[in-house]
XYZ file of C-alpha atoms in Angstrom:
303
model
C 9.219 -8.465 19.050
C 5.492 -8.605 18.335
C 4.929 -6.196 15.460
C 1.927 -4.812 13.630
C 2.086 -3.065 10.274
C -0.625 -0.443 9.835
C -0.995 0.096 6.093
C 0.455 -3.082 4.612
C 1.336 -1.818 1.160
C 4.685 -2.134 -0.570
C 6.779 -0.486 2.178
C 4.935 -2.051 5.098
C 4.949 -5.521 3.577
C 8.677 -5.334 2.855
C 9.733 -4.371 6.379
C 7.064 -6.513 8.035
C 8.114 -9.393 5.826
C 11.769 -9.013 6.776
C 10.862 -9.081 10.482
C 8.586 -12.114 10.001
C 11.308 -13.891 8.035
C 13.615 -13.350 11.025
C 11.115 -15.106 13.296
C 9.151 -12.221 14.807
C 5.342 -12.472 15.028
C 3.996 -9.937 12.525
C 0.431 -8.854 11.802
C -0.140 -7.037 8.512
C -3.161 -4.714 8.454
C -4.134 -3.855 4.903
C -6.581 -4.041 2.030
C -8.918 -7.013 1.659
C -7.402 -8.285 -1.598
C -3.912 -8.462 -0.093
C -5.167 -9.869 3.203
C -7.017 -12.728 1.488
C -3.917 -13.683 -0.518
C -1.641 -13.548 2.544
C -4.019 -15.618 4.650
C -4.024 -18.255 1.929
C -0.384 -18.278 0.814
C 1.559 -16.074 3.206
C 3.339 -12.934 2.064
C 5.280 -13.523 -1.135
C 8.417 -11.424 -0.771
C 10.375 -11.211 -4.012
C 13.587 -9.647 -2.800
C 16.806 -9.191 -4.705
C 18.529 -11.931 -2.680
C 15.644 -14.381 -2.211
C 12.023 -15.202 -3.102
C 9.909 -16.697 -0.325
C 6.366 -17.167 0.916
C 6.555 -15.907 4.501
C 3.913 -16.838 7.101
C 2.201 -13.754 8.577
C -1.054 -12.865 10.260
C -3.155 -10.640 8.004
C -6.281 -8.632 8.736
C -8.214 -5.607 7.552
C -8.994 -4.539 11.125
C -6.871 -2.179 13.235
C -7.617 -4.479 16.175
C -4.846 -6.655 14.733
C -2.390 -4.270 16.412
C -3.551 -5.304 19.882
C -0.617 -6.496 21.962
C 2.009 -5.188 19.546
C 5.237 -3.872 21.035
C 6.090 -2.136 17.749
C 3.810 -0.633 15.100
C 5.217 0.162 11.672
C 2.903 2.958 10.572
C 2.895 2.964 6.767
C -0.392 4.511 5.618
C -0.569 7.269 3.013
C 0.032 10.723 4.467
C -3.548 11.842 3.862
C -4.764 8.979 6.098
C -2.446 9.633 9.053
C -4.966 10.990 11.553
C -7.768 8.581 10.621
C -5.478 5.543 10.853
C -4.077 6.791 14.156
C -7.574 7.117 15.600
C -8.392 3.595 14.410
C -5.330 2.255 16.252
C -5.895 4.237 19.455
C -8.212 1.766 21.293
C -5.919 -1.181 20.603
C -2.424 0.015 21.561
C -0.761 -0.534 24.926
C 0.774 2.542 26.589
C 4.305 1.284 25.949
C 3.875 0.516 22.242
C 6.404 2.253 20.011
C 4.936 3.638 16.789
C 7.447 4.079 13.981
C 6.255 6.343 11.152
C 7.555 4.947 7.838
C 5.840 7.520 5.621
C 6.603 10.018 2.905
C 6.754 13.678 3.918
C 8.180 15.344 7.003
C 5.263 16.108 9.337
C 3.489 12.748 9.780
C 4.991 11.928 13.176
C 3.971 15.341 14.495
C 0.431 14.872 13.194
C 0.258 11.359 14.638
C 1.416 12.553 18.071
C -1.672 14.764 18.167
C -3.800 11.602 17.954
C -1.837 8.942 19.880
C -0.404 9.196 23.419
C 2.168 6.484 22.640
C 5.744 7.321 21.668
C 5.802 8.144 17.945
C 9.196 8.147 16.224
C 9.765 9.377 12.662
C 11.761 7.209 10.282
C 13.332 7.837 6.916
C 12.779 4.994 4.461
C 15.215 4.215 1.672
C 13.718 1.327 -0.262
C 12.331 0.708 -3.748
C 9.372 -1.661 -3.663
C 6.042 -2.249 -5.353
C 3.016 -4.458 -4.867
C 3.268 -6.750 -7.888
C -0.018 -8.499 -7.105
C -2.233 -9.521 -4.182
C 0.042 -10.376 -1.273
C 3.134 -10.057 -3.485
C 5.748 -7.380 -2.776
C 8.666 -6.915 -5.159
C 11.896 -5.385 -3.890
C 13.897 -3.366 -6.428
C 16.689 -2.005 -4.248
C 18.063 -0.611 -0.999
C 16.179 -1.129 2.260
C 17.811 0.910 5.017
C 16.086 2.977 7.691
C 17.073 6.052 9.692
C 15.003 6.441 12.856
C 14.689 9.209 15.390
C 15.853 9.102 18.981
C 13.707 7.705 21.798
C 14.344 5.457 24.821
C 13.311 2.443 22.725
C 14.998 3.380 19.448
C 18.317 1.609 20.024
C 16.587 -1.669 20.883
C 14.335 -1.482 17.851
C 17.328 -0.711 15.650
C 19.065 -3.850 16.953
C 16.011 -5.962 16.133
C 15.813 -4.520 12.629
C 19.526 -4.963 12.023
C 19.274 -8.617 13.061
C 16.446 -8.969 10.519
C 18.839 -7.695 7.812
C 17.332 -4.216 7.701
C 20.231 -1.736 7.979
C 19.105 0.783 10.606
C 20.705 3.706 12.396
C 19.418 6.107 15.024
C 19.886 9.800 14.185
C 19.870 12.920 16.346
C 18.909 14.912 13.228
C 16.078 12.836 11.865
C 14.274 15.985 10.655
C 17.280 16.835 8.530
C 17.259 13.285 7.143
C 13.518 13.542 6.455
C 14.062 16.771 4.541
C 16.948 15.186 2.620
C 14.564 12.407 1.559
C 11.785 14.919 0.851
C 13.858 16.925 -1.585
C 14.804 13.755 -3.483
C 11.113 12.811 -3.623
C 10.236 16.318 -4.778
C 12.859 16.091 -7.519
C 11.679 12.722 -8.880
C 8.134 11.843 -7.881
C 6.095 14.366 -9.824
C 8.295 14.241 -12.924
C 8.209 10.430 -12.982
C 4.414 10.536 -12.656
C 3.853 13.207 -15.295
C 6.235 11.614 -17.814
C 5.343 7.995 -16.847
C 9.051 7.200 -16.843
C 11.369 5.294 -14.461
C 14.175 7.178 -12.785
C 17.022 6.188 -15.086
C 15.215 7.170 -18.268
C 13.743 10.289 -16.665
C 17.142 11.608 -15.551
C 18.426 11.535 -19.138
C 15.592 13.741 -20.411
C 16.363 17.207 -21.794
C 16.110 19.924 -19.170
C 15.498 17.478 -16.330
C 18.749 18.332 -14.516
C 17.845 22.022 -14.474
C 14.321 21.297 -13.223
C 15.583 19.026 -10.457
C 18.218 21.550 -9.383
C 15.523 24.230 -9.131
C 13.344 21.904 -7.024
C 16.319 21.160 -4.765
C 17.219 24.828 -4.234
C 13.625 25.684 -3.324
C 13.479 22.789 -0.848
C 16.758 23.802 0.790
C 15.594 27.405 1.157
C 12.340 26.330 2.819
C 14.098 23.823 5.092
C 16.517 26.534 6.237
C 13.602 28.854 6.989
C 12.040 26.032 9.037
C 15.249 25.779 11.064
C 16.269 22.411 9.601
C 19.841 21.522 8.656
C 19.791 19.160 5.689
C 22.841 16.867 5.850
C 25.029 15.675 3.001
C 25.372 16.623 -0.649
C 21.803 17.011 -1.861
C 22.623 17.037 -5.575
C 24.792 13.926 -5.266
C 21.897 12.176 -3.513
C 19.551 13.121 -6.368
C 22.001 11.867 -8.994
C 22.542 8.612 -7.114
C 18.861 7.657 -7.231
C 18.840 7.348 -11.030
C 22.007 5.234 -10.873
C 20.960 2.926 -8.044
C 17.290 2.450 -9.072
C 17.112 3.119 -12.829
C 14.046 0.936 -13.399
C 12.013 2.284 -10.480
C 8.892 4.402 -10.993
C 8.090 6.856 -8.203
C 5.323 6.030 -5.742
C 3.436 8.998 -7.186
C 3.690 7.473 -10.668
C 2.588 4.070 -9.353
C -0.428 5.607 -7.623
C -1.404 7.560 -10.716
C -1.081 4.567 -13.023
C -3.407 2.638 -10.707
C -5.942 5.456 -10.643
C -5.267 6.234 -6.983
C -4.845 9.601 -5.299
C -1.192 10.498 -4.774
C 0.727 11.992 -1.845
C 1.783 15.041 -3.845
C 0.143 17.383 -1.295
C 2.730 16.170 1.234
C 5.693 16.391 -1.155
C 5.959 19.316 -3.594
C 2.699 20.681 -2.208
C 4.110 20.757 1.316
C 7.205 22.663 0.155
C 4.994 25.162 -1.670
C 2.813 25.685 1.432
C 5.785 26.147 3.745
C 7.343 28.482 1.199
C 4.235 30.683 1.226
C 4.296 30.698 5.038
C 7.864 32.033 4.964
C 7.440 34.324 1.956
C 9.795 32.152 -0.117
C 9.027 31.662 -3.804
C 8.728 28.004 -4.842
C 7.495 28.219 -8.456
C 8.836 24.851 -9.659
C 7.505 22.864 -6.713
C 4.220 24.737 -7.032
C 3.909 23.959 -10.738
C 4.735 20.265 -10.297
C 2.145 20.042 -7.518
C -0.477 21.692 -9.730
C 0.235 19.422 -12.710
C -0.014 16.222 -10.667
C -3.255 17.404 -9.047
C -4.705 18.088 -12.509
C -3.674 14.660 -13.785
C -4.986 12.756 -10.768
C -8.375 14.510 -10.830
C -10.911 12.444 -12.802
C -12.915 14.277 -15.494
C -16.358 15.482 -14.536
C -19.316 13.330 -15.559
C -20.022 13.753 -19.252
C -16.688 15.499 -19.877
C -14.890 13.517 -22.575
C -12.270 16.172 -23.263
C -9.633 14.678 -20.904
């Protein structure tokens, strides 16, 4: 299956790399520094079970998606519409676009830009870019994808590439389940600069995470979404299964990049206001991350 990855960062490189390793032609569309390294040496995928240089096509241009049957759409949430518009001239009508992004509304926003079938996916993987063209896999790797006429076939391809994948008739519930875990960990990990295992042992952290969870569940219910499973057990499991992992928000902040906090705790706070539901903990975490990611004004040495 000819595949393009739009936004070849840690998540996109991992899943694109797994497909390429299984023999599928994969084009990674990403930043110049990563593209140059991958053109020279291939993608270096440092997984838990193997370490390999994997041949891929790499480019900085969205035209690299031309002819793709599948697009793994992995850009930051703030870039969804712009990246979709960049892809628009290059996609065939039958291309399936799979949104592998944080947050719960990216597929809906992307459908407003692209006429192709856009399917949301829930990503459960811990990865980081450890250097140019070098993705490091810390744990997990499964996907939950929404229903569409092509979803079952894509799931089979991913499964054969050793990416555990299932198709769900409640993908919005699964997205919200992932969102509340992100809301519980991402901001706190970024503010404290701590990995999940150490963070979870901090004083008062359990109470803060429970408050975040309850606010998320109240907003999801008001949005008509049924969140499956035991939410608190899922939160507890993250610290056990990925104790050394820093959140993507923490990684962005440590690299001086803007975070996706507007689409995590910020999204819950906005939807809460729309429904008249108080979300003070999510709102405060959103505010603190926004303050920390904002560079000081010129001449201001106080921060």
